[in-house]
Amino acid sequence: MAAFVALAPTAVALELGLLPAIPQDLRLSRRPHFAGKAVDARAARPAIQRKSDRSSEGSKLSRSGTGEHEEAASSASRGALAVLAVSVVCSGRAALRRVRTRRDRGWKALRPASAPTLTATAPTVPSVPQTVKPSELFEEFSQRSKAAAKVLAGLPDVLPMPLLSVYTALPALSVLAALLCPSSTRLARGLAAALGCLVGTMAGAFLKQAKKDAASCSIARLLADHMQEAMSVAELRELIHGRRRRFGVPAGAHICEDWESTDLQQIYEVLLNKLVEGPEHDPFDLPALQRLKAALDLDGIVVGNAHRHAAQLLVSRGYSGLEGEPMRVATDKLLFLSERAFADEEPEEAGRYEMGRLCKVLQISEKEAAERIGAVSRALYQQNLTAVVDKVDAHTGEALAGAKAAFGLAGDEAERMNVDTYRQIAADQLSSGRLAPDGKTTLERARGVLQLGERAATAAFIAVATPILRKDVDEVTSSLQNQASSSSAESLKTFSEKLASRGEELGLSHHATFCCVREGMLDTLRSQYSGACKDARINGPEKALVSLDKLIAFAKAADVVLDKLKASDATADEGLPLTLTADPLSGRRLYSLYLERSFSGEAPNASSPDELARILELSEADEETARVETCQPRLRELYEATIEKAEASGTPLAQLKPDVSEQMAKFRMPFEAVEETAIEVYKARLAKLEGRIIKASEQEALQAARGFLELDRSSVRRLHLKAFAGTYEQSVNEAMGRSGIMPPEASEALAQLGERLGLESEDAEKIFHGVVEDRLRDLMVPVRDAWEEATYTKEALIQLNKERGKDLGDDPYSDGTGGDLGIKDSPPLEGVRGFKLMEELTKVADFYTRNKVFREGADEKSDDEDAWATAYPVQVGKWIEDKNKEEMFGIYAWNAVTCQDTASREKWTNSKETVGGVLGLSPKMQKKVLVRMVSRWCNMFIKNKIQEQGELSKDDISTLTDWVPMFFGIEKDVTKDMVQATNKGIIQSKVLALLNKPSVTPEDLVELRKEVDAWELEISKDLELSRPQLRSLFRVEVASVLEDPDLNDEQKVDGVEASREAFGLAEKEAMDEMRDLIKARCQACLVNALGDLMQEKQAAAVAQMQRLELLAAFGESAGIQFQQDWDVSPAMRQKLIKTYVAGAEGKKAPDVRLLERVLDLVTA
């Protein structure tokens, strides 16, 4: 108890906050932040919420505990406030100085190097890192604990720790103070008891913190004793949990989270920082740290803060002079240990978040961090693999598997390193030049330990053993090269057996031996091929052919050796015979050289060119190309020599054909190449004759050569056309002469000439049409001038000729009424517009007809565009605009019909269709142009008659509908439509006049209807009247029908329906118009009757009332409701009815009841 009283000042300092357990600047927040990380919100939210809840609950509990202590201290000291002031005032300042000194000294003793600030001075780093011993480290940590913690940690387990609390210290010290009070008065004892309560409260707070420190000290002692022993992690964790429960900080309690974040984190940081300072790639670092984490049962928050704090410490050490290789080693180790510590964090985003915080402190990108962590993992794993080379057992395999998982090494990376190790083991087993006696067993165990598949292990072993075998293969291939052509079957068998035996000594399978030997011989073959290519390029064909002979001989010998090796390997189905894939261009070049030598017969014992093609793996296309390049010049020489021999000796070419065919069989050229060669030879023969008319003997020689070369006429068609087209064209021009008309005998001669020149009929026809087209171009120039004179004004013609450089002067006839300069040999016909144009177009037609340009068998009058175009193979329409050529033909067609001169009219009429065809106008288009010309005349005729008479008479109409179609040869419907259109315009004018009259009578409508019916028109469709105009006409006609007293209701309905159909109104539209009309007319009759009655015109009033009755009776029968404002008072309406009854005359009496109903005079 006295010891507790002695420790009371320290408890007072702790209670007042003068001695915090951890400096505030080194306390790390436990609130997680995932800023800047691509973290799935759904995955990270539970971890974030858990960490936030724990942090907030811990802080609340801490504040709650502090509030309880303050409340207890306040209540305990109320009664002893005066005594406390008296007892403390003298020694307060000195006590405070002692407390501060003890606080600073205690903090420095507690954490000399575990958690300094970033600006603190780092301790000196030893030049040579020492291996970390966790037992010594934790023993030192426990010795640095506070004295009170050591005392409490050393107490026997039988002493219950709950006795050392405020609940026992407070009453005990109160009673003790009262008993020890020197005064016996109650006041003095009460004040002493109160002072004891105050001291007991402070002692309780001190004991609570001391127990926490004792827990840390006790745990450190346990770790020092059992960290490196064989005790399992679960047993060690249970011991630690027992110590925590004894000192009031049980695992899982929220009130203990702050203690875990400080004291347990300190223990973890002590080891972590020491490991970072330790040697590089120490394999015991990671297991020690993982064992400590598991034993302390630390969560991810504490571990993450500890690693971040270690990173801050490492950065501060960098500021203090740590750099270069030591800094790299420490950083790499911290990154590796941190990544392994965070690897089992759940969810995965939490581990990435902690790793991101660490990289941010170290100022390292995540990519660089991953690379450095991978380097450390590989180095550590390689240390484990090094032991496999010397020791291969089951325990080693388990250790490797555990190391790969512990170091976080990727599966493919670990497998690659395992393969490298396996290769090293295989190299050791083959170090003597052959496989050791127990080599297979050792390699099999190594494969199982390294967890390699059979394929990977076999490939690794082959990669080590084949270079050894390759040396023997190179010796054999060298011998084969030197004596390939003279090697016997026995020597080749010896080579094969030697290589097979050597492969067995090395432990290679038969297939692996075969592949190695084949690859070595293939390399030699490639070398020989490269040498042959070099010789062909530099040293000439002779050197290249020697190299090719050696290549073929070596390939044959190698095939024998490989074939014998293959006999012992059932899987070696591929790879024979030995070939190589040559470059297509180089391969064709070498093949061409070899093929050319075979044709020359210089090396009769040499191998076949096909053998070389097989070895070089030439495709059929490449072989064919090379054969064509070599044989085509030879074939051409053969053709030309044979033809020249036949011409010199007079021997028919047919007799020399068998010898040529026999030689061609050796060439084995494709048909296309043979035909191409034959065409070239024929072209050369033809070139000697081109540009002139050949003789009959020359024609026979060409035909014989063509037959010998097996060429048909279609194959040489282009050649003949190119050679003799100019000759034939010149002959056509000469046959036409200056007149342009070809005589009949010239046509026959041209046909014979085309046959002699070997021209096809179609080609000769095209040449002929080309000449015709050129002549037509010349003939169309005066046609154009004549058309311009006939259509242009004098001013326009003068301007046009001036632009062309032709000055006509001031000729009054130069606008088409006269010839050039007003002078002409024969005067033009009177009444013919464009006589010169007619003459020039007639010349064109005569040229076309007399030269028989028309294609035989074609129908020039057909309405089918394609059939008609066939009849006119040459047209000038494509040189002239459509508008101009149609106008030319229109003038020609009009004059051909209207000309008064019989001879000219007959001549022009006969040439009209030809002129249209030459101009490019089909028969259908020619009719259209003629109709257009006739329409112009008819329109002018109608216009003049309308101006003179106001309408067309019957004679005028007869002229238009009967005479015009007969005279011009057009359809009657054309003029009929024109007359109808004219009368339509006249009727439209009459309708508009009617609508503009103040009143329209039924008689006017009757006349209108007669005229419309006479021309088979419809008012609603043909007169183009608007809907309001049609409704107005309907109202006029319906009004006359409704007011006719001689018609009954049925007849009136028929009349209204007929009028509706005539004016094109809908039923509803007509009904609305009739209803409005009847109501308006009834009201007008009533008002007029009232006016007449007021003027004492009783008879007129009676007549108006009679019309009213007539309209009202039909309206009522039609269902019309007369509920309207009549603008007449009821008394006057009644008076009018009486006047009507009194003055009515006739057989039918007035219907008074009807009038009363209509005029709203009947009361309900």
Short mmCIF file of C-alpha atoms in Angstrom, two decimals, residues 498-859:
data_model
loop_
_atom_site.label_atom_id
_atom_site.label_comp_id
_atom_site.label_asym_id
_atom_site.label_seq_id
_atom_site.Cartn_x
_atom_site.Cartn_y
_atom_site.Cartn_z
CA LYS A 498 27.52 -44.11 -84.14
CA LEU A 499 25.01 -41.29 -83.72
CA ALA A 500 22.34 -43.63 -82.32
CA SER A 501 24.80 -45.03 -79.77
CA ARG A 502 25.94 -41.57 -78.78
CA GLY A 503 22.34 -40.49 -78.19
CA GLU A 504 21.76 -43.44 -75.87
CA GLU A 505 24.90 -42.54 -73.89
CA LEU A 506 23.51 -39.07 -73.34
CA GLY A 507 20.14 -40.44 -72.23
CA LEU A 508 18.26 -39.05 -75.22
CA SER A 509 15.29 -40.84 -76.66
CA HIS A 510 15.43 -42.17 -80.22
CA HIS A 511 13.12 -39.39 -81.38
CA ALA A 512 15.23 -36.69 -79.75
CA THR A 513 18.37 -38.16 -81.30
CA PHE A 514 16.70 -38.29 -84.71
CA CYS A 515 15.55 -34.67 -84.44
CA CYS A 516 19.00 -33.48 -83.34
CA VAL A 517 20.75 -35.31 -86.19
CA ARG A 518 18.21 -34.07 -88.71
CA GLU A 519 18.55 -30.48 -87.49
CA GLY A 520 22.35 -30.67 -87.78
CA MET A 521 22.19 -32.04 -91.30
CA LEU A 522 19.56 -29.50 -92.23
CA ASP A 523 21.86 -26.71 -91.05
CA THR A 524 24.61 -28.13 -93.26
CA LEU A 525 22.16 -28.26 -96.16
CA ARG A 526 21.23 -24.63 -95.56
CA SER A 527 24.90 -23.69 -95.55
CA GLN A 528 25.42 -25.44 -98.89
CA TYR A 529 22.33 -23.71 -100.31
CA SER A 530 23.63 -20.30 -99.17
CA GLY A 531 26.98 -21.09 -100.82
CA ALA A 532 25.24 -22.03 -104.08
CA CYS A 533 23.25 -18.76 -104.02
CA LYS A 534 26.46 -16.81 -103.42
CA ASP A 535 28.21 -18.58 -106.29
CA ALA A 536 25.30 -17.88 -108.62
CA ARG A 537 25.37 -14.22 -107.63
CA ILE A 538 29.17 -13.63 -107.60
CA ASN A 539 31.22 -16.50 -109.03
CA GLY A 540 29.08 -17.43 -111.99
CA PRO A 541 26.85 -20.33 -113.09
CA GLU A 542 29.65 -22.92 -113.27
CA LYS A 543 30.58 -22.56 -109.59
CA ALA A 544 26.92 -22.55 -108.64
CA LEU A 545 26.31 -25.81 -110.54
CA VAL A 546 29.22 -27.49 -108.73
CA SER A 547 27.77 -26.37 -105.38
CA LEU A 548 24.34 -27.69 -106.39
CA ASP A 549 25.82 -31.09 -107.29
CA LYS A 550 27.40 -31.29 -103.85
CA LEU A 551 24.15 -30.20 -102.22
CA ILE A 552 22.15 -32.92 -103.96
CA ALA A 553 24.77 -35.59 -103.14
CA PHE A 554 24.83 -34.56 -99.47
CA ALA A 555 21.04 -34.58 -99.29
CA LYS A 556 20.92 -38.14 -100.67
CA ALA A 557 23.55 -39.37 -98.18
CA ALA A 558 21.81 -37.60 -95.30
CA ASP A 559 18.52 -39.24 -96.28
CA VAL A 560 20.17 -42.67 -95.97
CA VAL A 561 21.60 -41.89 -92.53
CA LEU A 562 18.31 -40.48 -91.32
CA ASP A 563 16.37 -43.38 -92.76
CA LYS A 564 18.44 -45.85 -90.72
CA LEU A 565 17.92 -43.74 -87.59
CA LYS A 566 14.23 -43.62 -88.34
CA ALA A 567 14.07 -47.42 -88.29
CA SER A 568 14.60 -47.34 -84.52
CA ASP A 569 12.11 -44.52 -83.92
CA ALA A 570 8.48 -45.32 -84.67
CA THR A 571 7.45 -41.69 -84.07
CA ALA A 572 9.82 -40.15 -86.64
CA ASP A 573 7.33 -40.21 -89.51
CA GLU A 574 8.01 -36.67 -90.57
CA GLY A 575 11.22 -35.02 -91.72
CA LEU A 576 12.17 -37.40 -94.57
CA PRO A 577 13.44 -36.95 -97.14
CA LEU A 578 15.60 -33.98 -96.13
CA THR A 579 14.47 -30.70 -97.69
CA LEU A 580 14.69 -27.00 -96.97
CA THR A 581 12.39 -24.09 -97.72
CA ALA A 582 14.28 -21.92 -100.20
CA ASP A 583 13.52 -18.34 -101.10
CA PRO A 584 11.25 -18.48 -104.17
CA LEU A 585 13.34 -16.05 -106.22
CA SER A 586 16.70 -17.65 -105.37
CA GLY A 587 15.28 -21.16 -105.71
CA ARG A 588 13.93 -20.42 -109.20
CA ARG A 589 17.30 -18.96 -110.19
CA LEU A 590 19.20 -22.10 -109.09
CA TYR A 591 16.63 -24.41 -110.65
CA SER A 592 16.86 -22.49 -113.95
CA LEU A 593 20.66 -22.95 -114.03
CA TYR A 594 20.34 -26.67 -113.33
CA LEU A 595 17.55 -27.07 -115.87
CA GLU A 596 19.46 -25.23 -118.57
CA ARG A 597 22.47 -27.52 -118.07
CA SER A 598 20.25 -30.57 -118.36
CA PHE A 599 18.95 -29.35 -121.75
CA SER A 600 22.46 -28.61 -122.98
CA GLY A 601 23.63 -32.16 -122.15
CA GLU A 602 26.87 -31.00 -120.54
CA ALA A 603 26.48 -33.27 -117.47
CA PRO A 604 24.68 -36.45 -118.50
CA ASN A 605 25.33 -38.19 -115.15
CA ALA A 606 24.00 -35.32 -113.04
CA SER A 607 20.83 -35.67 -111.02
CA SER A 608 17.47 -34.71 -112.43
CA PRO A 609 16.34 -31.11 -112.05
CA ASP A 610 13.22 -32.49 -110.35
CA GLU A 611 15.44 -33.73 -107.50
CA LEU A 612 16.74 -30.21 -106.93
CA ALA A 613 13.21 -28.85 -107.00
CA ARG A 614 12.21 -31.39 -104.34
CA ILE A 615 15.14 -30.51 -102.07
CA LEU A 616 14.49 -26.77 -102.39
CA GLU A 617 10.73 -27.32 -101.80
CA LEU A 618 9.81 -25.34 -104.88
CA SER A 619 6.09 -25.10 -105.38
CA GLU A 620 4.49 -26.16 -108.65
CA ALA A 621 4.01 -22.52 -109.56
CA ASP A 622 7.64 -21.63 -108.85
CA GLU A 623 8.91 -24.67 -110.74
CA GLU A 624 6.67 -23.84 -113.66
CA THR A 625 7.81 -20.20 -113.67
CA ALA A 626 11.47 -21.23 -113.69
CA ARG A 627 10.82 -23.77 -116.43
CA VAL A 628 9.05 -21.13 -118.54
CA GLU A 629 11.87 -18.61 -118.03
CA THR A 630 14.39 -21.21 -119.19
CA CYS A 631 12.49 -22.96 -121.96
CA GLN A 632 10.58 -20.13 -123.57
CA PRO A 633 13.61 -18.59 -125.35
CA ARG A 634 14.61 -22.07 -126.51
CA LEU A 635 11.13 -22.75 -127.87
CA ARG A 636 11.10 -19.43 -129.72
CA GLU A 637 14.42 -20.22 -131.34
CA LEU A 638 13.08 -23.65 -132.29
CA TYR A 639 9.97 -22.16 -133.94
CA GLU A 640 11.87 -19.53 -135.86
CA ALA A 641 14.57 -21.95 -137.01
CA THR A 642 11.96 -24.44 -138.23
CA ILE A 643 10.00 -21.79 -140.18
CA GLU A 644 13.17 -20.42 -141.79
CA LYS A 645 14.26 -23.94 -142.68
CA ALA A 646 10.89 -24.62 -144.31
CA GLU A 647 11.04 -21.39 -146.32
CA ALA A 648 14.61 -22.05 -147.44
CA SER A 649 14.06 -25.68 -148.42
CA GLY A 650 10.49 -25.43 -149.59
CA THR A 651 9.47 -28.19 -147.21
CA PRO A 652 5.95 -27.86 -145.88
CA LEU A 653 5.83 -26.93 -142.21
CA ALA A 654 3.47 -29.83 -141.52
CA GLN A 655 6.28 -32.31 -142.24
CA LEU A 656 8.60 -30.62 -139.72
CA LYS A 657 5.96 -30.57 -136.97
CA PRO A 658 6.80 -34.00 -135.37
CA ASP A 659 10.40 -33.03 -134.63
CA VAL A 660 9.26 -29.81 -132.97
CA SER A 661 6.64 -31.64 -130.91
CA GLU A 662 9.22 -34.11 -129.64
CA GLN A 663 11.47 -31.29 -128.47
CA MET A 664 8.56 -29.44 -126.88
CA ALA A 665 7.71 -32.51 -124.81
CA LYS A 666 11.04 -32.14 -123.04
CA PHE A 667 10.28 -28.56 -122.15
CA ARG A 668 7.02 -29.51 -120.34
CA MET A 669 5.78 -25.95 -120.65
CA PRO A 670 2.17 -25.01 -119.87
CA PHE A 671 -0.18 -24.35 -122.76
CA GLU A 672 -0.41 -20.62 -122.00
CA ALA A 673 3.38 -20.21 -122.23
CA VAL A 674 3.52 -22.19 -125.49
CA GLU A 675 0.73 -20.07 -126.98
CA GLU A 676 2.42 -16.88 -125.83
CA THR A 677 5.67 -17.94 -127.51
CA ALA A 678 3.83 -18.86 -130.71
CA ILE A 679 2.11 -15.47 -130.77
CA GLU A 680 5.43 -13.69 -130.35
CA VAL A 681 6.90 -15.65 -133.27
CA TYR A 682 3.82 -14.92 -135.44
CA LYS A 683 3.98 -11.25 -134.46
CA ALA A 684 7.57 -11.07 -135.64
CA ARG A 685 6.57 -12.62 -138.98
CA LEU A 686 3.69 -10.17 -139.30
CA ALA A 687 5.88 -7.17 -138.50
CA LYS A 688 7.75 -7.70 -141.79
CA LEU A 689 4.51 -7.17 -143.78
CA GLU A 690 2.62 -4.49 -141.86
CA GLY A 691 1.74 -1.14 -143.40
CA ARG A 692 1.15 -2.40 -146.97
CA ILE A 693 -1.13 -4.63 -149.02
CA ILE A 694 0.32 -8.13 -148.97
CA LYS A 695 0.52 -10.51 -151.85
CA ALA A 696 -1.39 -13.77 -152.16
CA SER A 697 1.80 -15.80 -151.60
CA GLU A 698 2.54 -13.82 -148.47
CA GLN A 699 -0.98 -14.49 -147.27
CA GLU A 700 -0.50 -18.24 -147.81
CA ALA A 701 2.82 -18.16 -145.92
CA LEU A 702 1.16 -16.42 -142.97
CA GLN A 703 -1.64 -18.98 -142.94
CA ALA A 704 0.89 -21.84 -143.02
CA ALA A 705 2.88 -20.31 -140.12
CA ARG A 706 -0.31 -19.80 -138.16
CA GLY A 707 -1.27 -23.45 -138.66
CA PHE A 708 2.21 -24.62 -137.71
CA LEU A 709 2.11 -22.55 -134.54
CA GLU A 710 -1.38 -23.93 -133.78
CA LEU A 711 -2.95 -20.50 -133.55
CA ASP A 712 -6.56 -19.81 -134.49
CA ARG A 713 -7.81 -16.59 -136.12
CA SER A 714 -9.10 -15.21 -132.80
CA SER A 715 -5.62 -15.45 -131.27
CA VAL A 716 -4.02 -13.30 -134.00
CA ARG A 717 -6.98 -11.01 -134.62
CA ARG A 718 -5.50 -8.10 -132.71
CA LEU A 719 -2.14 -8.57 -134.40
CA HIS A 720 -3.69 -8.30 -137.89
CA LEU A 721 -5.79 -5.34 -136.85
CA LYS A 722 -2.76 -3.50 -135.52
CA ALA A 723 -0.68 -4.33 -138.61
CA PHE A 724 -3.21 -3.57 -141.38
CA ALA A 725 -5.90 -1.26 -139.92
CA GLY A 726 -4.19 1.81 -141.37
CA THR A 727 -3.81 0.15 -144.75
CA TYR A 728 -7.48 -0.78 -144.92
CA GLU A 729 -8.59 2.67 -143.74
CA GLN A 730 -6.54 4.31 -146.46
CA SER A 731 -8.11 2.02 -149.03
CA VAL A 732 -11.64 2.97 -147.87
CA ASN A 733 -10.84 6.68 -148.19
CA GLU A 734 -9.47 6.12 -151.69
CA ALA A 735 -12.59 4.16 -152.67
CA MET A 736 -14.89 7.01 -151.55
CA GLY A 737 -12.85 9.61 -153.37
CA ARG A 738 -13.61 13.31 -153.23
CA SER A 739 -17.32 12.81 -153.86
CA GLY A 740 -17.68 10.62 -150.82
CA ILE A 741 -19.79 8.07 -152.68
CA MET A 742 -18.30 4.61 -153.08
CA PRO A 743 -19.07 2.73 -156.33
CA PRO A 744 -20.38 -0.86 -156.06
CA GLU A 745 -17.21 -2.43 -157.47
CA ALA A 746 -15.13 -0.64 -154.82
CA SER A 747 -17.21 -2.27 -152.08
CA GLU A 748 -16.47 -5.73 -153.45
CA ALA A 749 -12.77 -4.95 -153.73
CA LEU A 750 -12.67 -3.77 -150.11
CA ALA A 751 -14.25 -7.04 -148.97
CA GLN A 752 -11.56 -9.03 -150.79
CA LEU A 753 -8.85 -6.77 -149.36
CA GLY A 754 -10.06 -7.32 -145.80
CA GLU A 755 -9.95 -11.07 -146.30
CA ARG A 756 -6.40 -10.94 -147.67
CA LEU A 757 -5.21 -8.76 -144.83
CA GLY A 758 -6.66 -11.25 -142.34
CA LEU A 759 -9.16 -8.77 -140.91
CA GLU A 760 -12.36 -10.06 -139.41
CA SER A 761 -15.56 -8.72 -140.95
CA GLU A 762 -16.46 -6.93 -137.75
CA ASP A 763 -13.07 -5.21 -137.64
CA ALA A 764 -13.30 -4.19 -141.30
CA GLU A 765 -16.78 -2.82 -140.67
CA LYS A 766 -15.55 -0.76 -137.70
CA ILE A 767 -12.76 0.72 -139.83
CA PHE A 768 -15.30 1.55 -142.55
CA HIS A 769 -17.63 3.20 -140.02
CA GLY A 770 -14.71 5.20 -138.68
CA VAL A 771 -14.08 6.63 -142.14
CA VAL A 772 -17.80 7.34 -142.53
CA GLU A 773 -17.83 9.14 -139.21
CA ASP A 774 -14.93 11.35 -140.30
CA ARG A 775 -16.70 12.21 -143.56
CA LEU A 776 -19.92 12.96 -141.71
CA ARG A 777 -18.06 15.40 -139.49
CA ASP A 778 -17.03 17.30 -142.56
CA LEU A 779 -20.56 17.18 -144.02
CA MET A 780 -22.12 18.49 -140.80
CA VAL A 781 -20.16 21.76 -140.91
CA PRO A 782 -22.27 23.26 -143.76
CA VAL A 783 -25.36 21.73 -142.09
CA ARG A 784 -24.57 23.69 -138.94
CA ASP A 785 -24.00 26.91 -140.89
CA ALA A 786 -27.26 26.48 -142.77
CA TRP A 787 -29.20 25.85 -139.57
CA GLU A 788 -27.74 28.96 -137.98
CA GLU A 789 -28.69 31.03 -141.02
CA ALA A 790 -32.22 29.65 -140.86
CA THR A 791 -32.78 30.23 -137.13
CA TYR A 792 -30.56 33.12 -135.98
CA THR A 793 -31.40 36.79 -136.39
CA LYS A 794 -29.24 38.91 -138.60
CA GLU A 795 -27.50 40.55 -135.63
CA ALA A 796 -26.88 37.25 -133.85
CA LEU A 797 -25.57 35.66 -137.04
CA ILE A 798 -23.19 38.52 -137.70
CA GLN A 799 -21.85 38.26 -134.14
CA LEU A 800 -21.44 34.48 -134.40
CA ASN A 801 -19.57 34.67 -137.72
CA LYS A 802 -17.40 37.45 -136.38
CA GLU A 803 -16.38 35.17 -133.52
CA ARG A 804 -15.48 32.52 -136.10
CA GLY A 805 -13.53 35.03 -138.21
CA LYS A 806 -16.06 35.17 -141.05
CA ASP A 807 -17.27 38.69 -142.06
CA LEU A 808 -20.53 38.75 -144.04
CA GLY A 809 -20.66 42.50 -144.41
CA ASP A 810 -24.04 44.22 -144.58
CA ASP A 811 -25.79 41.55 -146.57
CA PRO A 812 -29.56 41.81 -146.14
CA TYR A 813 -29.99 38.12 -146.96
CA SER A 814 -27.47 36.74 -144.51
CA ASP A 815 -30.12 35.93 -141.87
CA GLY A 816 -31.32 32.85 -143.69
CA THR A 817 -33.31 34.40 -146.57
CA GLY A 818 -30.43 34.16 -149.01
CA GLY A 819 -27.13 32.44 -149.63
CA ASP A 820 -23.65 33.47 -148.55
CA LEU A 821 -23.14 37.16 -149.45
CA GLY A 822 -26.54 37.15 -151.13
CA ILE A 823 -25.26 35.14 -154.08
CA LYS A 824 -26.49 31.66 -155.07
CA ASP A 825 -26.34 29.71 -158.30
CA SER A 826 -30.02 28.75 -158.14
CA PRO A 827 -32.55 30.83 -156.22
CA PRO A 828 -34.24 29.11 -153.23
CA LEU A 829 -37.80 27.88 -153.40
CA GLU A 830 -40.42 30.35 -152.33
CA GLY A 831 -42.13 29.68 -149.03
CA VAL A 832 -39.39 27.32 -147.83
CA ARG A 833 -37.67 28.44 -144.66
CA GLY A 834 -34.10 27.06 -144.43
CA PHE A 835 -33.77 25.83 -148.03
CA LYS A 836 -29.99 25.57 -147.65
CA LEU A 837 -30.42 23.45 -144.53
CA MET A 838 -32.71 21.13 -146.49
CA GLU A 839 -30.15 20.70 -149.25
CA GLU A 840 -27.24 20.03 -146.89
CA LEU A 841 -29.17 17.47 -144.81
CA THR A 842 -30.27 15.78 -148.02
CA LYS A 843 -26.62 15.43 -148.99
CA VAL A 844 -25.96 13.74 -145.65
CA ALA A 845 -28.81 11.32 -146.25
CA ASP A 846 -27.57 10.54 -149.80
CA PHE A 847 -24.04 9.89 -148.44
CA TYR A 848 -25.43 7.53 -145.80
CA THR A 849 -27.70 5.67 -148.19
CA ARG A 850 -25.48 5.29 -151.24
CA ASN A 851 -22.51 4.10 -149.17
CA LYS A 852 -24.74 1.43 -147.60
CA VAL A 853 -23.94 2.46 -144.07
CA PHE A 854 -27.19 0.88 -142.98
CA ARG A 855 -26.58 -2.44 -141.25
CA GLU A 856 -28.13 -5.26 -143.20
CA GLY A 857 -31.04 -7.02 -141.53
CA ALA A 858 -31.74 -4.18 -139.08
CA ASP A 859 -35.16 -2.52 -138.87
#
